[in-house]
PDB file of C-alpha atoms in Angstrom:
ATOM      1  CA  UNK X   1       0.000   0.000   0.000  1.00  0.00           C
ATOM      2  CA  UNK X   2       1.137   3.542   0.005  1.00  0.00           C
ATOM      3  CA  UNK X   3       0.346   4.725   3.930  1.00  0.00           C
ATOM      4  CA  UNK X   4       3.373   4.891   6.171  1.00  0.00           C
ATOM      5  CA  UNK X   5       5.214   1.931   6.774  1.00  0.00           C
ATOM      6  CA  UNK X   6       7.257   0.953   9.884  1.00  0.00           C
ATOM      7  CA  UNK X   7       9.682  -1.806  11.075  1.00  0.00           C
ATOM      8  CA  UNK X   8       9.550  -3.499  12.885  1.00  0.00           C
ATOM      9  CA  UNK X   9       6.378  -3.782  13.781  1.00  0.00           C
ATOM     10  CA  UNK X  10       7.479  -5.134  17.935  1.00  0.00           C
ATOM     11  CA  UNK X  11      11.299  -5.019  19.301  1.00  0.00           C
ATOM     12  CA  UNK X  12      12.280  -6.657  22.427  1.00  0.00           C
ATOM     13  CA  UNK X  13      15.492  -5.406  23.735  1.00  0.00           C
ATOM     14  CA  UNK X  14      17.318  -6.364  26.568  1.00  0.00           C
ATOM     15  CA  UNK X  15      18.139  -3.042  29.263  1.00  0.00           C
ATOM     16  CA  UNK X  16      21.370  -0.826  27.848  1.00  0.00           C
ATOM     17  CA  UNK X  17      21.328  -2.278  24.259  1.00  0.00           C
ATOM     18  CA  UNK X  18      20.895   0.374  21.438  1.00  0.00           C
ATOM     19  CA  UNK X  19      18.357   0.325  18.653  1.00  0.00           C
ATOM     20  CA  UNK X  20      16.876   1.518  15.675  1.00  0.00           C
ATOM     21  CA  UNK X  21      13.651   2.037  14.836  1.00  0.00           C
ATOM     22  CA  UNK X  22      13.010   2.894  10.557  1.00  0.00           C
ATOM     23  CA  UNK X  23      10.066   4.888   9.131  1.00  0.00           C
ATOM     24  CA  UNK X  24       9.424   5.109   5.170  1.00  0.00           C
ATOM     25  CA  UNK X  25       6.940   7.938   4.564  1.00  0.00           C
ATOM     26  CA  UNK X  26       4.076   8.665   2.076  1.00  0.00           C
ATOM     27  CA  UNK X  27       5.667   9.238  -1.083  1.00  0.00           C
ATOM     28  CA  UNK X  28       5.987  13.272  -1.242  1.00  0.00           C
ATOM     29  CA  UNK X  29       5.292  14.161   2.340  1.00  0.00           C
ATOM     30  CA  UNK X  30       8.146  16.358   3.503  1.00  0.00           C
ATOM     31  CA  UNK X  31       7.139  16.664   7.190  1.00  0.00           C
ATOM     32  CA  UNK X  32       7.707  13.878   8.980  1.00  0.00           C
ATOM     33  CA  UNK X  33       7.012  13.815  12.798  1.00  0.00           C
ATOM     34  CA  UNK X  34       8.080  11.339  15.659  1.00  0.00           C
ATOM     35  CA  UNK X  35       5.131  10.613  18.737  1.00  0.00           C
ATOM     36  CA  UNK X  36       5.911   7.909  21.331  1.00  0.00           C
ATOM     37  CA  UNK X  37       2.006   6.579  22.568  1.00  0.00           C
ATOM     38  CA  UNK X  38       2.149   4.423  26.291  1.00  0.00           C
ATOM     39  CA  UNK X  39      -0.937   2.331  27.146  1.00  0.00           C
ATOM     40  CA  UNK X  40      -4.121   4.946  27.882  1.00  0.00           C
ATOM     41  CA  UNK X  41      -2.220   8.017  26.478  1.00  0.00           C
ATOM     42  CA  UNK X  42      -2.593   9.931  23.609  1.00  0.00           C
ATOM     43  CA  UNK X  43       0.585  10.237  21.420  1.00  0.00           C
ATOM     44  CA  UNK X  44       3.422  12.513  22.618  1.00  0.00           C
ATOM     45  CA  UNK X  45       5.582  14.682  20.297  1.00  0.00           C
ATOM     46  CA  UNK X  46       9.510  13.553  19.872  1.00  0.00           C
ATOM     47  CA  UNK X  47      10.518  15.233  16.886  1.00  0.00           C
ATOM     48  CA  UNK X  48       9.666  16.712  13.450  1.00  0.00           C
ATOM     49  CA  UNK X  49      11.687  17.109  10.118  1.00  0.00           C
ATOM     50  CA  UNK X  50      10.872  19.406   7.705  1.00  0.00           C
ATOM     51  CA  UNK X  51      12.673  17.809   4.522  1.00  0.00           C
ATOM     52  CA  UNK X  52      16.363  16.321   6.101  1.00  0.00           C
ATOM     53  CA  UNK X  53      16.556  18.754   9.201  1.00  0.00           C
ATOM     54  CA  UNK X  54      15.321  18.286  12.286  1.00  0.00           C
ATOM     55  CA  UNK X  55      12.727  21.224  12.747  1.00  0.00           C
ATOM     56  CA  UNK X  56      11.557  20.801  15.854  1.00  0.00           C
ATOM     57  CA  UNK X  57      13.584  18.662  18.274  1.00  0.00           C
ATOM     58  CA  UNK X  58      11.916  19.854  21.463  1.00  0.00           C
ATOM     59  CA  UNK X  59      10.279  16.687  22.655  1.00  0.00           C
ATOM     60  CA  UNK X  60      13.307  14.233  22.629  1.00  0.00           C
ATOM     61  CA  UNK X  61      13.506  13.396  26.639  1.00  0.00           C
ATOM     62  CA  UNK X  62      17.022  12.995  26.592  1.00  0.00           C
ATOM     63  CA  UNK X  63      20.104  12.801  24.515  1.00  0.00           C
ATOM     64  CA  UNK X  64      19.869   8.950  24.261  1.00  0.00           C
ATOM     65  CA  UNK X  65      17.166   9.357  22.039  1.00  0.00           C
ATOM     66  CA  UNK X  66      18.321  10.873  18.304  1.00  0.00           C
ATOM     67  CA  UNK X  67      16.490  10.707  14.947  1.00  0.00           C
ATOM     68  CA  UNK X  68      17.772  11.354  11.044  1.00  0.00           C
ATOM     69  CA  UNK X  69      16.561  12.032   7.661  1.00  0.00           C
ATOM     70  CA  UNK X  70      19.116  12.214   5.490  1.00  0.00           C
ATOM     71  CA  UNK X  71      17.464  11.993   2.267  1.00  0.00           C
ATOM     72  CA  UNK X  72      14.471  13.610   3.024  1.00  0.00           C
ATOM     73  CA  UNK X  73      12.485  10.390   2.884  1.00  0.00           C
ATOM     74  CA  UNK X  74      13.101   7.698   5.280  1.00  0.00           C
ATOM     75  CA  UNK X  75      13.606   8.621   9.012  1.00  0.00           C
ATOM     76  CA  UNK X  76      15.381   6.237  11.457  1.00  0.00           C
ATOM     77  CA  UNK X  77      14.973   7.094  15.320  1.00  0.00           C
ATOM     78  CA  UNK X  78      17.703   5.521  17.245  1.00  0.00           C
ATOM     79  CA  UNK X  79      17.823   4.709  21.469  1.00  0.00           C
ATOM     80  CA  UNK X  80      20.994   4.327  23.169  1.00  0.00           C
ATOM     81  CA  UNK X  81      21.216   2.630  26.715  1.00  0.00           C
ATOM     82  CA  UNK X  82      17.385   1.921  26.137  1.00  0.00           C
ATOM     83  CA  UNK X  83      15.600   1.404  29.785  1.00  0.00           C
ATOM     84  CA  UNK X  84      12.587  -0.138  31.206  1.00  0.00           C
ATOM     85  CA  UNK X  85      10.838   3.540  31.297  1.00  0.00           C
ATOM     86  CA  UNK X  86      11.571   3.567  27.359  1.00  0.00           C
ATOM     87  CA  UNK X  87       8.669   1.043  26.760  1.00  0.00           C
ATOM     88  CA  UNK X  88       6.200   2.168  24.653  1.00  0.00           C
ATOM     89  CA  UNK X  89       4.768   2.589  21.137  1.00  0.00           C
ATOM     90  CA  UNK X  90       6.435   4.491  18.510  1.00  0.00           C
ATOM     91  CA  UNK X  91       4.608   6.248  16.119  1.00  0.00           C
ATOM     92  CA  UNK X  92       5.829   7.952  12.679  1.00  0.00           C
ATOM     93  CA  UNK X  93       3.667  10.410  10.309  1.00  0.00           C
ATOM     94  CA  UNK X  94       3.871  12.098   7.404  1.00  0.00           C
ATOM     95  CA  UNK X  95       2.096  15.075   5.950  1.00  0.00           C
ATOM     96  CA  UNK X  96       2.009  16.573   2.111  1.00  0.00           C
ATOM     97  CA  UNK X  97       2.934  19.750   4.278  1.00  0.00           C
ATOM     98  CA  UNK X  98       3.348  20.763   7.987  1.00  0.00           C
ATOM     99  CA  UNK X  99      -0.438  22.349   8.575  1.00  0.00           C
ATOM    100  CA  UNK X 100      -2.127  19.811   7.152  1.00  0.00           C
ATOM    101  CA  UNK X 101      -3.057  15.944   8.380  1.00  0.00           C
ATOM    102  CA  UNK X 102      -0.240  13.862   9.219  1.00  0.00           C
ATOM    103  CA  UNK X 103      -1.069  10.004   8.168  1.00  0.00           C
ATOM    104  CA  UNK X 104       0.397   7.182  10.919  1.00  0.00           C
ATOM    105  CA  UNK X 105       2.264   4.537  10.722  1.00  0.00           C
ATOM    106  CA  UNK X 106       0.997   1.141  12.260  1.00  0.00           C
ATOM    107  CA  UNK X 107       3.867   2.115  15.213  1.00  0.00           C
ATOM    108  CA  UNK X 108       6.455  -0.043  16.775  1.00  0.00           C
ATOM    109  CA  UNK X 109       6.100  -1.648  19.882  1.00  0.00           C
ATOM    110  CA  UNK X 110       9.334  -1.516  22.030  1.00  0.00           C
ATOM    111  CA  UNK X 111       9.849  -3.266  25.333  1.00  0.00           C
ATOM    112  CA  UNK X 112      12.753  -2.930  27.192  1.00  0.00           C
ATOM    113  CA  UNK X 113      13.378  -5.986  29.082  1.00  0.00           C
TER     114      UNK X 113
ATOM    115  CA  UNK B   1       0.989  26.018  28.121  1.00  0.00           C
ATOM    116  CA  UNK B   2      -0.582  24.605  25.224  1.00  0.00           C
ATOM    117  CA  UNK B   3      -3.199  22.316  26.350  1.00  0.00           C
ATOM    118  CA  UNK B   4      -5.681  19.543  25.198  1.00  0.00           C
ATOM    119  CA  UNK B   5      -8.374  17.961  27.385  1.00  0.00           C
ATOM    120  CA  UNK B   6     -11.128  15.224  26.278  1.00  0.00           C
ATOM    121  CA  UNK B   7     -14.217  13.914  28.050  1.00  0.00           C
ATOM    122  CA  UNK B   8     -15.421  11.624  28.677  1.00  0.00           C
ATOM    123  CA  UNK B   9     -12.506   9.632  29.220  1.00  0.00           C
ATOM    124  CA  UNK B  10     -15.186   6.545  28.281  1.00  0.00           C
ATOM    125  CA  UNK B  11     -18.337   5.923  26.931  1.00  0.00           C
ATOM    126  CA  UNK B  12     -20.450   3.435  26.236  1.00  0.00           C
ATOM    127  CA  UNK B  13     -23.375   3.350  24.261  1.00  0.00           C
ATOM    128  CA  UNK B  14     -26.502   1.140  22.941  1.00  0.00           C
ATOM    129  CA  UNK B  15     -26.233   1.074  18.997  1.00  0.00           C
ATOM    130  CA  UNK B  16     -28.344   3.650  17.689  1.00  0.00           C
ATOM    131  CA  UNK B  17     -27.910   5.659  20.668  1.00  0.00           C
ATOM    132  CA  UNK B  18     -26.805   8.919  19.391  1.00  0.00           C
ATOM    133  CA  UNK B  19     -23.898  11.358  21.415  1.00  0.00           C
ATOM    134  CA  UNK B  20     -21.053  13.182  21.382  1.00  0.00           C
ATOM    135  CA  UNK B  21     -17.213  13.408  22.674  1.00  0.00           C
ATOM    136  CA  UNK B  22     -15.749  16.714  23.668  1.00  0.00           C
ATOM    137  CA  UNK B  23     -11.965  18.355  22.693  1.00  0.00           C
ATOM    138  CA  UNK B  24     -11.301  21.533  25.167  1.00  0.00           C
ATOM    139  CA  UNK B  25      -8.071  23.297  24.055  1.00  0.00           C
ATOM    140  CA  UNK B  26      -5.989  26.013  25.011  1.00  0.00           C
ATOM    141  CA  UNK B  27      -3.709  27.318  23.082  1.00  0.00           C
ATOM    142  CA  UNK B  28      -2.140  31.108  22.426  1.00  0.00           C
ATOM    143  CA  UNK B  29      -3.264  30.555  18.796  1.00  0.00           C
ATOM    144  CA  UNK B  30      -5.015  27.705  17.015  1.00  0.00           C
ATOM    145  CA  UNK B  31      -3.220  26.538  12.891  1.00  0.00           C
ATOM    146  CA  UNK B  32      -5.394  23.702  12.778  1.00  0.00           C
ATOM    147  CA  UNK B  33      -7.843  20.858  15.566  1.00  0.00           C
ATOM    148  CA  UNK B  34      -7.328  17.280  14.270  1.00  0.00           C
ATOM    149  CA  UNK B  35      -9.516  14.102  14.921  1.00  0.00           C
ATOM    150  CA  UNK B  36      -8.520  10.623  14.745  1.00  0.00           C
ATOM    151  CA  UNK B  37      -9.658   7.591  15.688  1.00  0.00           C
ATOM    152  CA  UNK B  38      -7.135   4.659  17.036  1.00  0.00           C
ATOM    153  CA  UNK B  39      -8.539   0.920  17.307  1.00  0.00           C
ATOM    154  CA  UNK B  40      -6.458  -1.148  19.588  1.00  0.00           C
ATOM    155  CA  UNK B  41      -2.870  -2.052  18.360  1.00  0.00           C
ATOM    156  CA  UNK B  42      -2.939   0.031  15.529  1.00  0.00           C
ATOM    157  CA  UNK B  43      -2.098   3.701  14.768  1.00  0.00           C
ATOM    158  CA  UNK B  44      -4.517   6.699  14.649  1.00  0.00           C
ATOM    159  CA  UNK B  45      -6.178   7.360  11.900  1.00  0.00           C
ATOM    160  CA  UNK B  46      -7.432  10.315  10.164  1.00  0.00           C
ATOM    161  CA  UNK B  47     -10.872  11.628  10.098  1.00  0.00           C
ATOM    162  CA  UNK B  48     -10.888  15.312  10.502  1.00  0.00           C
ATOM    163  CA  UNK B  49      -9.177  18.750  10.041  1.00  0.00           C
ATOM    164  CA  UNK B  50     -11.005  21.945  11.415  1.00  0.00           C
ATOM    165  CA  UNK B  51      -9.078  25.204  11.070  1.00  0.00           C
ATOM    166  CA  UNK B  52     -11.328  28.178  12.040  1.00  0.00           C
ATOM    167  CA  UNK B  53     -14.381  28.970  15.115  1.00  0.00           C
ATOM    168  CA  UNK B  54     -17.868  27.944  13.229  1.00  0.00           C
ATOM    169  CA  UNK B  55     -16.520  25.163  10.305  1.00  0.00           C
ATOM    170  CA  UNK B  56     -17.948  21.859  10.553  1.00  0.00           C
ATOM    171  CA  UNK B  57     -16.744  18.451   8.743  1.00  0.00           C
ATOM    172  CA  UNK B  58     -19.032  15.335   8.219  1.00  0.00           C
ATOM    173  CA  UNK B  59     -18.313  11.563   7.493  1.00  0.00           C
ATOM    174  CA  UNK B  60     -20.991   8.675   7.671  1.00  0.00           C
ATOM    175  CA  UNK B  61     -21.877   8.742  11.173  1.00  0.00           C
ATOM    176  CA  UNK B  62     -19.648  11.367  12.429  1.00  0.00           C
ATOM    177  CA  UNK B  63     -19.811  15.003  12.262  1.00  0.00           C
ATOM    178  CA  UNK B  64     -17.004  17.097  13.998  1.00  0.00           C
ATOM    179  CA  UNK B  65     -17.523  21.073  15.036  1.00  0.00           C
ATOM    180  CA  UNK B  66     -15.128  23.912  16.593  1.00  0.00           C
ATOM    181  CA  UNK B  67     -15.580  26.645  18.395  1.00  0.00           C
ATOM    182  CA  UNK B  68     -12.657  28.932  19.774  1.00  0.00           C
ATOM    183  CA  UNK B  69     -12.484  26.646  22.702  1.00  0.00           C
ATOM    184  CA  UNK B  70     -13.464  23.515  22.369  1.00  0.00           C
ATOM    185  CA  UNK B  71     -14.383  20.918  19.610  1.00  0.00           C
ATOM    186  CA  UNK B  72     -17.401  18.190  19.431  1.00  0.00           C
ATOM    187  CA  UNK B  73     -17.380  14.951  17.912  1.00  0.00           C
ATOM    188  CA  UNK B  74     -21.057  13.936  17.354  1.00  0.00           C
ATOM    189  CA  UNK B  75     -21.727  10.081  16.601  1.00  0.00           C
ATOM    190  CA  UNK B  76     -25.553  10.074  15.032  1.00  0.00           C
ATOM    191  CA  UNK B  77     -26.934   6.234  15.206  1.00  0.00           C
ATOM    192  CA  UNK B  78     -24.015   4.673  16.166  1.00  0.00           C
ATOM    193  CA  UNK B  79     -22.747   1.003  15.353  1.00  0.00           C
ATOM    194  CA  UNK B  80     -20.377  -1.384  17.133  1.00  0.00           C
ATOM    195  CA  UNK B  81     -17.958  -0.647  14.096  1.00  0.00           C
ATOM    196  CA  UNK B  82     -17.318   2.877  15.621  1.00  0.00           C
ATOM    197  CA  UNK B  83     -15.957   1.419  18.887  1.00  0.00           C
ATOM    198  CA  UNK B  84     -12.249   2.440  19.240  1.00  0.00           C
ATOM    199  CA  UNK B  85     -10.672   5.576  20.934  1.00  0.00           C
ATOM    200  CA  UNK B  86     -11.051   9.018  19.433  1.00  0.00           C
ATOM    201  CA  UNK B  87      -7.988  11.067  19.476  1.00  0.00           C
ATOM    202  CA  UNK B  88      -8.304  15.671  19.189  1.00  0.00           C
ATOM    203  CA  UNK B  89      -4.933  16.905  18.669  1.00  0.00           C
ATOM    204  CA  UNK B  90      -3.858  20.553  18.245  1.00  0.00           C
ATOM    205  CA  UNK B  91      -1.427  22.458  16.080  1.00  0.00           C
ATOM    206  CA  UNK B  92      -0.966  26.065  17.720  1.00  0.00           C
ATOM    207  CA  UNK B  93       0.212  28.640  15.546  1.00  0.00           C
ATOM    208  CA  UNK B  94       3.180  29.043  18.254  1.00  0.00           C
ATOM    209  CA  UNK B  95       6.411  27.179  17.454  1.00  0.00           C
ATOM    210  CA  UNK B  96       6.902  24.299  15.132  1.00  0.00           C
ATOM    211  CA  UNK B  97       3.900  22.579  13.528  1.00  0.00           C
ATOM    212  CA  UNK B  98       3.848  19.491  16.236  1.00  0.00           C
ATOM    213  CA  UNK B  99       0.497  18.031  17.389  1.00  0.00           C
ATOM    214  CA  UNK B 100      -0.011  18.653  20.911  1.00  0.00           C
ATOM    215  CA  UNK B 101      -2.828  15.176  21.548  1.00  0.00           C
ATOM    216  CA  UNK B 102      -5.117  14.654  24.337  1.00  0.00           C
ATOM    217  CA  UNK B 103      -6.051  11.841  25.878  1.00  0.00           C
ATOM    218  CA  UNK B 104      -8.633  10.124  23.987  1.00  0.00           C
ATOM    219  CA  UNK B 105     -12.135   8.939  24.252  1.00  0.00           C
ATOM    220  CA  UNK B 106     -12.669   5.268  24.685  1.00  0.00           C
ATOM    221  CA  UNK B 107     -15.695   4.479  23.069  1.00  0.00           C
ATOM    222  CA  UNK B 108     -17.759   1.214  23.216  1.00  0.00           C
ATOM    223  CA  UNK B 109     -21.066   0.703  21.114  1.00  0.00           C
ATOM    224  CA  UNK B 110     -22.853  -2.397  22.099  1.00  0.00           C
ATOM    225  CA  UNK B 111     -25.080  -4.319  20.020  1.00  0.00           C
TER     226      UNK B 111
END
């Protein structure tokens, strides 16, 4: 199909091991946004690229966490030393441009173990 | 702070049984109000855009308004199909074009 695609779909990692989590875009969308979603919240904002830079990095909790773009397409978001408290679903959109809908990915579920 | 609050936090309704879901936002200036719906293990997806006080958007069974402070999602008639959460996200006009998201509605229609 040609919504937003994400892989893997679950990670287990063991606690302190890094990883990388890919998102491939709609076709065309140049924003691209990060959310991370835990069980009864809504999704909270990590990061958005406009194009390959990093427009808004604001919602990153720490400097484990670190995303690129660097063809202005496909966005990997990487965890170093991942934790227990770094459980959760990630979520990836895209958008045709930033004020208008942003589609979602299916997410990746991360556990930390 | 830029702010998003949805009630009721659950609902559950009789099919047919007509209602709605409320968005209250604050923000210093409002781009655009987004609605979504999420079923369970799967990611949101999109239903609505509202950008100014007074515009209204309508799908099947759903119709969703804004005012300057809050938003309604109103289910007319509805079925068990519809059960899943509904998501309102904002995009104030301050900062970078992130979606500041609420909560969510948990809604269950029984048959």
């Amino acid at each position: 199909g040609a919504g937003v695609s994400q892989t893997p779909s679950n990670k287990v990692t063991e606690k302190g091991k890094y990883v990388e989590l890919r998102c491939d875009p709609i076709s065309g969308h140049t924003a691209l946004y990060w959310y991370r979603q835990s069980l009864g919240q809504g999704p909270e904002f990590l990061i958005y690229f406009q194009g390959t830079g990093a427009a808004d990095d604001s919602g990153l909790p720490n400097d484990r966490f670190f995303a690129v773009r660097p063809e202005g397409s496909v966005s990997t978001l990487k965890i170093q030393r991942t934790e227990r408290g770094d459980s959760a679903v990630y979520l990836c959109a895209s958008s045709t441009s930033p004020n208008t809908e942003a589609f979602f990915g299916q997410g990746t579920r991360l556990t930390v173990v | 702070e830029d702010q998003v609050t949805q009630s009721p936090e659950a609902l559950r309704l009789q099919e047919g049984e007509s209602s709605s879901l409320n968005c209250s936002y604050t923000v210093s200036g409002l781009r655009g109000l987004f609605w979504y719906r999420q079923d369970p293990g799967k990611g949101p997806e999109f239903l609505f855009t509202l950008y100014s006080a007074g515009e209204e958007k309508e799908k099947e069974r759903l119709k969703a308004t804004l005012t300057k402070k809050e938003s309604f999602l109103h289910i007319t008639a509805p079925k068990p199909e519809d059960s899943a959460t509904y998501l309102c996200a904002v995009q104030p006009t301050s900062g970078t074009y992130k979606y500041i998201f609420g909560t969510g509605t948990r809604l269950k229609v029984l048959a």
